[in-house]
Short mmCIF file of C-alpha atoms in Angstrom, two decimals:
data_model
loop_
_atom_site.label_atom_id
_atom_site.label_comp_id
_atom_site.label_asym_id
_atom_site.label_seq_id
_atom_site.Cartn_x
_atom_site.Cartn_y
_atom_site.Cartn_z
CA UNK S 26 -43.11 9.48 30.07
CA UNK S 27 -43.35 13.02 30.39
CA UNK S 28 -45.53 15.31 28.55
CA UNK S 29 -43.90 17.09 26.02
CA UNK S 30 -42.51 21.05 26.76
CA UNK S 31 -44.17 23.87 25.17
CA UNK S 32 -42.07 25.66 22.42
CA UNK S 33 -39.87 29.31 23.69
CA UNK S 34 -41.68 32.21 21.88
CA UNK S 35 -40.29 35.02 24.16
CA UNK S 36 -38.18 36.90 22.49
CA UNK S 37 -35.65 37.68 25.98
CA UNK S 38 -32.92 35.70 25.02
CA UNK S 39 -31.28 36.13 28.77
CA UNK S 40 -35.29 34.32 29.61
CA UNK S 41 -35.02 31.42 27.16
CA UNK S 42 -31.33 30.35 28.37
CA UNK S 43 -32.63 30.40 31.86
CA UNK S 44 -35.42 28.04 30.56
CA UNK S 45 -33.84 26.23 28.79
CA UNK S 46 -32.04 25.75 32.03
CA UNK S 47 -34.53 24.81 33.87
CA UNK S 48 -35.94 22.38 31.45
CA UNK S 49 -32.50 20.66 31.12
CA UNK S 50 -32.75 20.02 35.42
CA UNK S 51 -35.85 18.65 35.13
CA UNK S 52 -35.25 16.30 32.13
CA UNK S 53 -32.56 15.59 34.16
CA UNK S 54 -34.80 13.73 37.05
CA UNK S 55 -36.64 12.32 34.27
CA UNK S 56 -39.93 13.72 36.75
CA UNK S 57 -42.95 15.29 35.67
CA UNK S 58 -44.54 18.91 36.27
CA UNK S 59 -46.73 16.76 39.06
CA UNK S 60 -43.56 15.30 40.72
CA UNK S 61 -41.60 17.74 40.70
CA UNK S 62 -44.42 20.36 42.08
CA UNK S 63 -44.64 18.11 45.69
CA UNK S 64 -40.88 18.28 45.87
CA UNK S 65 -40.94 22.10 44.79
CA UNK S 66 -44.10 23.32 47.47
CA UNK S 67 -45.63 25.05 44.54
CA UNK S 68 -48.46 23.94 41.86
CA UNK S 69 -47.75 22.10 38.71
CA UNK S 70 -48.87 24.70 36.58
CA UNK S 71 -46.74 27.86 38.14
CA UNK S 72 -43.53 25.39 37.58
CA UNK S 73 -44.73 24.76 33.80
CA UNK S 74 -45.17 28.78 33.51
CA UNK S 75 -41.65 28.90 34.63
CA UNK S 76 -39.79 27.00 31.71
CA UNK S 77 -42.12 28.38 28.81
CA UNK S 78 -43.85 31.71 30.16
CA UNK S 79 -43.15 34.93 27.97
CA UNK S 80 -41.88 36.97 31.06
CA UNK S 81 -39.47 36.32 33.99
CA UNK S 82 -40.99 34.23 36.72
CA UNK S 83 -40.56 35.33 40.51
CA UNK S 84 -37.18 34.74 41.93
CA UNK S 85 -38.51 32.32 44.69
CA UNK S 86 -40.37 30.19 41.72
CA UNK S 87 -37.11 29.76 40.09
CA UNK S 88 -34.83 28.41 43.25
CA UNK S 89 -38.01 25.64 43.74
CA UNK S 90 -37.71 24.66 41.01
CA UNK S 91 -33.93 24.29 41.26
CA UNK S 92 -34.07 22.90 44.63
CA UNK S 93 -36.38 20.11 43.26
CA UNK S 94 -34.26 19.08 41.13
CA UNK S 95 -31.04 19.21 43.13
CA UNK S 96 -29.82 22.07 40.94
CA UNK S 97 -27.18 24.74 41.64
CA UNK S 98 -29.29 27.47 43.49
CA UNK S 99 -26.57 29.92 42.53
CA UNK S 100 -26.40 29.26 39.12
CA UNK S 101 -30.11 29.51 39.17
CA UNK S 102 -29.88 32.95 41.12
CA UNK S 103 -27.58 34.40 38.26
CA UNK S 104 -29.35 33.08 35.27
CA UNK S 105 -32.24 35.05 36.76
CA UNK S 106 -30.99 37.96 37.42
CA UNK S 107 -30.01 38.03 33.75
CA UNK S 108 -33.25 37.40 32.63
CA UNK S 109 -34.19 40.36 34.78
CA UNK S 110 -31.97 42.70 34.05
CA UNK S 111 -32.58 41.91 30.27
CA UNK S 112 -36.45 42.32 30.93
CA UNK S 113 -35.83 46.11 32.27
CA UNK S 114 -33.75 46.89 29.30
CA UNK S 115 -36.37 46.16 27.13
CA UNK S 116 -39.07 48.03 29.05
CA UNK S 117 -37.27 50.78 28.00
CA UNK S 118 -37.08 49.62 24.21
CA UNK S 119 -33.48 48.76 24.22
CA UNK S 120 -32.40 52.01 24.70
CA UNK S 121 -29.66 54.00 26.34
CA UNK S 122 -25.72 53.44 26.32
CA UNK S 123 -24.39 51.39 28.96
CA UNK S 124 -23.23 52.60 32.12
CA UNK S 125 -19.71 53.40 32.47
CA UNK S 126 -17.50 50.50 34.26
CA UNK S 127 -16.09 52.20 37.84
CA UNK S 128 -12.52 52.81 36.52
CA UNK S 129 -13.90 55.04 34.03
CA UNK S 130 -16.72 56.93 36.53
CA UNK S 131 -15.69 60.78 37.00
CA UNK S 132 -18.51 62.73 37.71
CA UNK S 133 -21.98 62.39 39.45
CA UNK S 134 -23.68 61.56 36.44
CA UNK S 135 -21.48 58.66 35.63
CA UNK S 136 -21.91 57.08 39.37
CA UNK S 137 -25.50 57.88 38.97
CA UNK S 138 -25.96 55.51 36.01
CA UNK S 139 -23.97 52.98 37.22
CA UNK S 140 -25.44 52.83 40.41
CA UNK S 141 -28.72 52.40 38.42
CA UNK S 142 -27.42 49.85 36.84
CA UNK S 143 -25.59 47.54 39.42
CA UNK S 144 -29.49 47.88 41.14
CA UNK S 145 -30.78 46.68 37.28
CA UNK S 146 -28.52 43.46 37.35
CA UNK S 147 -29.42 42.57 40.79
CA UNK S 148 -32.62 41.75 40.04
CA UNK S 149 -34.19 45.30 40.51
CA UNK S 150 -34.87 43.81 44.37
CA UNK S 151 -38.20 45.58 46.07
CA UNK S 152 -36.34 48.70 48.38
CA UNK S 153 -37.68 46.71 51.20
CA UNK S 154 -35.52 44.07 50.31
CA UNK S 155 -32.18 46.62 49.42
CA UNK S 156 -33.19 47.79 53.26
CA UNK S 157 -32.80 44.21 54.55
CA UNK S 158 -29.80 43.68 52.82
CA UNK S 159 -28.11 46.60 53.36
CA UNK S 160 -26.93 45.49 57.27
CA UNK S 161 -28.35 47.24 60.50
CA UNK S 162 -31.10 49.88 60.80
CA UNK S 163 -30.89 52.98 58.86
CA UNK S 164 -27.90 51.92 57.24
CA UNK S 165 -29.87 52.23 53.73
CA UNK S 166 -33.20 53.32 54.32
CA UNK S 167 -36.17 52.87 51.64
CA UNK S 168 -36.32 56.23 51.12
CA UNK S 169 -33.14 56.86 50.03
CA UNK S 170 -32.66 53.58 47.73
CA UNK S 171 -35.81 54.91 45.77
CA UNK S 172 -33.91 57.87 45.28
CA UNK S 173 -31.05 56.32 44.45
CA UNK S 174 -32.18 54.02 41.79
CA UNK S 175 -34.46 56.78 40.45
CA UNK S 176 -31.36 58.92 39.96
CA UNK S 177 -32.38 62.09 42.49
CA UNK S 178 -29.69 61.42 44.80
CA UNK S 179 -26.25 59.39 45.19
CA UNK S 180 -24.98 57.77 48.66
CA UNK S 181 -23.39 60.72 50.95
CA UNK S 182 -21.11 58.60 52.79
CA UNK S 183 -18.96 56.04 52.38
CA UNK S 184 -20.41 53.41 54.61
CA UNK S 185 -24.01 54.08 52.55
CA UNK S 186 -22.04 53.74 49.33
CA UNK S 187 -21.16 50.01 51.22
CA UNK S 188 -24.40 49.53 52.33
CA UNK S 189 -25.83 49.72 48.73
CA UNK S 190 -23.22 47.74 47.42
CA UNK S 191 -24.62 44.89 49.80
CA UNK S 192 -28.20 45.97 48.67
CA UNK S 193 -27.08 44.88 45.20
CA UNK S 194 -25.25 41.92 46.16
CA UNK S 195 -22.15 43.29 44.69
CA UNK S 196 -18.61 40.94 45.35
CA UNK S 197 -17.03 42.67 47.75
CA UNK S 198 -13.34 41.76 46.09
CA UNK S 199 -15.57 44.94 43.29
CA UNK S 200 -15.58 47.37 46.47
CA UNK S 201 -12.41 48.80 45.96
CA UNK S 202 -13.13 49.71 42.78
CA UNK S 203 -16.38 51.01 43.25
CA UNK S 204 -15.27 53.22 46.02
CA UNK S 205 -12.54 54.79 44.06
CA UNK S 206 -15.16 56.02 41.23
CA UNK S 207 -17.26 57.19 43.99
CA UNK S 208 -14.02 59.34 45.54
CA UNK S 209 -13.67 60.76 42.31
CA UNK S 210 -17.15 61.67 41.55
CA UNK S 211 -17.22 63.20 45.11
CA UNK S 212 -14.54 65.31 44.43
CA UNK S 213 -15.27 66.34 40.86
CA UNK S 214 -19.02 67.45 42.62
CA UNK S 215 -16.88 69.54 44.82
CA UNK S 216 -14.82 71.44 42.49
CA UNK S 217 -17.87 72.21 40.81
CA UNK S 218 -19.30 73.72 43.93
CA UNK S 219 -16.03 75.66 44.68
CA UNK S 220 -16.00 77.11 41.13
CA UNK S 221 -19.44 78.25 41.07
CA UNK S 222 -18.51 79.60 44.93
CA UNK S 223 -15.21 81.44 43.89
CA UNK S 224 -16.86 84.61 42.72
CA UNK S 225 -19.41 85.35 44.82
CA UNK S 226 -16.91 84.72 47.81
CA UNK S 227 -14.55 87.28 46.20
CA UNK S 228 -16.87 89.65 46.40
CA UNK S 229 -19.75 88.81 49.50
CA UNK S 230 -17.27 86.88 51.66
CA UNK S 231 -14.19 87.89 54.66
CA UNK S 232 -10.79 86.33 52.09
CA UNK S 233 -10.29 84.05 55.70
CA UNK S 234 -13.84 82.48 55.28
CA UNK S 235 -13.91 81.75 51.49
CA UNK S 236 -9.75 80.67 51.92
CA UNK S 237 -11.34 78.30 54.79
CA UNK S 238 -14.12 76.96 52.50
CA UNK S 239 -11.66 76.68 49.96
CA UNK S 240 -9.91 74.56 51.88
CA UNK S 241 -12.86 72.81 53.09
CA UNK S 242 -14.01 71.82 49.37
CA UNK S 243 -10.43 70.34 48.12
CA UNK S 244 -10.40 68.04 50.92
CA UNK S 245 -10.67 64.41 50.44
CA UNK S 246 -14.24 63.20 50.41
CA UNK S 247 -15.15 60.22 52.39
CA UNK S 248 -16.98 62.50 55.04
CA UNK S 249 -21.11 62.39 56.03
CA UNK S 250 -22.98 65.28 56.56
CA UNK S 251 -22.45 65.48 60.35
CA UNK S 252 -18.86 66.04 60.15
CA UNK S 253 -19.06 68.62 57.16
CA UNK S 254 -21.79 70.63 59.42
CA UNK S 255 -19.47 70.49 62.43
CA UNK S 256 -16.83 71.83 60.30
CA UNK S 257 -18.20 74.40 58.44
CA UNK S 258 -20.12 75.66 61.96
CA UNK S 259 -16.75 76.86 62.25
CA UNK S 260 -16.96 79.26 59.70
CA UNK S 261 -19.29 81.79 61.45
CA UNK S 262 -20.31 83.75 58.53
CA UNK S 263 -20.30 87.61 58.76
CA UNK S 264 -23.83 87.40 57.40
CA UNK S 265 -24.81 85.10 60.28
CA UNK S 266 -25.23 81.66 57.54
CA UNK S 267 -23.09 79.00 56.79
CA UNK S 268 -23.54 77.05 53.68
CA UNK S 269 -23.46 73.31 53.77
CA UNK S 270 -23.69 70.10 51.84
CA UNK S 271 -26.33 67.72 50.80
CA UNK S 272 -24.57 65.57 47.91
CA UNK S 273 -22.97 68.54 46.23
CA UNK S 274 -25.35 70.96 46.64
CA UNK S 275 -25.14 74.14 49.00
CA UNK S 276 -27.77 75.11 51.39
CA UNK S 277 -28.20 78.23 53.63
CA UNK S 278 -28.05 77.52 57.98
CA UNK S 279 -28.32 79.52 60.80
CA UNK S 280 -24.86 79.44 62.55
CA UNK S 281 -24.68 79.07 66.41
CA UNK S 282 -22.55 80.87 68.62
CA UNK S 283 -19.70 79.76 70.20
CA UNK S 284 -19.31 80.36 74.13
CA UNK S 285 -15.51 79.85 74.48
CA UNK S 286 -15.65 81.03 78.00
CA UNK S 287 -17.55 77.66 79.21
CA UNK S 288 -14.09 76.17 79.44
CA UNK S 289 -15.91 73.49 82.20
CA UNK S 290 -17.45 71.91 79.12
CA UNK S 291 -15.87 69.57 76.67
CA UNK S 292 -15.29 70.75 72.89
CA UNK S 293 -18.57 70.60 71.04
CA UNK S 294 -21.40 70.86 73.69
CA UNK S 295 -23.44 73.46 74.78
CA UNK S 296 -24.88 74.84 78.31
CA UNK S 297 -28.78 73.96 78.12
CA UNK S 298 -30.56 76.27 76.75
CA UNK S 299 -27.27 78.61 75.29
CA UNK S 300 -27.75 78.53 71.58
CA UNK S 301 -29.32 81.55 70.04
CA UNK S 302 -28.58 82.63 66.72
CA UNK S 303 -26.48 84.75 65.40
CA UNK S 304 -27.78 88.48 64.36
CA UNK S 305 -27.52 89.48 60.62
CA UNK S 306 -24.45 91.81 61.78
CA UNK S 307 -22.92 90.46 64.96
CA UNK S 308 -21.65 93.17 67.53
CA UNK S 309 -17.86 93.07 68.01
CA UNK S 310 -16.50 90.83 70.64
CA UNK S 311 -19.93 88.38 70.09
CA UNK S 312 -17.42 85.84 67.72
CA UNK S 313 -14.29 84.40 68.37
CA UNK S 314 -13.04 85.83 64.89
CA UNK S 315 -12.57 89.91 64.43
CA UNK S 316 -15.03 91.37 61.92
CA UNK S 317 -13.98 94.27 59.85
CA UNK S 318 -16.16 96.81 58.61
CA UNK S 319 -17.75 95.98 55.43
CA UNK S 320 -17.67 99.26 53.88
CA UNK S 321 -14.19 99.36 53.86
CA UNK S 322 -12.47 96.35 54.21
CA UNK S 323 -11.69 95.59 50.80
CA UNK S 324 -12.15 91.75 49.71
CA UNK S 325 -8.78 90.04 49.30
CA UNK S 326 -8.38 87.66 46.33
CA UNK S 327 -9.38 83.83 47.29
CA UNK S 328 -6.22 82.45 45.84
#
């Protein structure tokens, strides 16, 4: 005969239908806390803890005690991460609206929160263990998860936006979905940059260079950060800067010039040693592009 359970007093209510669970696989067996701890590898008294403990036992806790009793490990896996997730919301005191679903994501600050929240009801893994799951090396480093789930940053390229969605053991028959919100917040973050751009290229910028950044910014996102910085390299500003990306927001970098007469090397590589930068006001003939003269080259309209 087994002793009788202590009574639920936590007031998760995601925790007591996972221990309730629990209890129901071991009564199940019809074995005791003793039993069931040999067949489990863990003590008695942590298995106890987990069916009538006021806060959400470990994750590896909970499968032992599944696997013990020849439970489903997955439904064991999901009732946890419930219990979780609910656990976090109530660290905060309940509050906060939820996160948008992905068809209804539009901006940055919509992907942000629901990124937060896909990383709440997986468990709120260590980033150790997003790192792991995330596929090969560097694919989502630790760095960048904390910043993710601490809403400073969102994933810059497609194949991190994957990568995360792996982290949080997302379906991937969701991934289509999810990658369409974060198209659209890409490209809402985008026409925000080229609206806050348009005047100051009107009036600082050659019409070519802001029409080519222009045209840069309405693109389709879906690119990393190497392939906007070999595109906008291209744009050899008159001020000797180019402005690129780093999710949404536009930073200052020295431009390098272009030797078009090393026509014995392939597109996109230098001579050793060839790369200095280019002066505040470059000398005509030094780019590939004609520069007027500022003083009286009016600026033509960007549109």
């Amino acid at each position: 005969m087994c002793r009788p359970e202590k009574p639920l007093i936590t007031s998760n209510t995601a925790l007591r239908e996972l221990q309730e669970w629990l209890r129901e696989q071991r009564e199940r067996t019809r074995q005791g806390y003793r039993a069931l701890s040999v067949r489990a590898g863990c003590h008695a008294t942590t298995l106890q803890r987990a069916a009538s403990g006021e806060t959400v036992p470990k994750l590896p806790t909970v499968l032992n005690y599944a696997r013990a009793c020849d439970a489903s490990p997955e439904e064991a896996r999901r009732l946890w991460k419930r219990a979780r997730f609910e656990e976090t919301r109530l660290a905060r005191g309940g509050r906060g609206r939820p996160a948008p679903r992905p068809e209804f994501i539009r901006d940055f600050i919509d992907l942000s929160a629901a990124l937060v929240e896909l990383y709440e009801k997986a468990g709120s893994p260590p980033q150790r263990t997003m790192a792991q799951r995330a596929g090969g090396y560097g694919a989502l480093p630790r760095s960048t998860a904390h910043r993710i789930v601490n809403k400073q940053a969102v994933p810059h390229g497609l194949q991190q936006f994957q990568a995360y969605m792996r982290a949080c053991e997302v379906p991937e028959a969701e991934w289509p979905d999810w990658e369409a919100a974060w198209t659209r917040a890409w490209r809402q973050e985008k026409q925000n940059d080229l609206a806050d751009l348009t005047i100051a290229a009107r009036d600082a910028y050659p019409s070519a260079t802001a029409r080519a950044l222009a045209a840069l910014y309405t693109e389709t996102p879906g690119l990393n950060e190497m392939r906007y910085l070999r595109k906008l390299r291209e744009l050899q500003e008159a001020d000797g800067h180019l402005y690129v990306t780093s999710n949404g927001v536009l930073h200052r970098a020295a431009a390098e010039v272009k030797h078009h007469s090393n026509t014995g090397l392939r597109r996109g590589r230098r001579r050793p040693g060839r790369s200095p930068q280019v002066p505040e006001r470059p000398v005509p003939g030094q780019l590939s592009i004609p520069i007027g003269d500022p003083e009286s080259e009016a600026a033509a309209p960007l549109f």
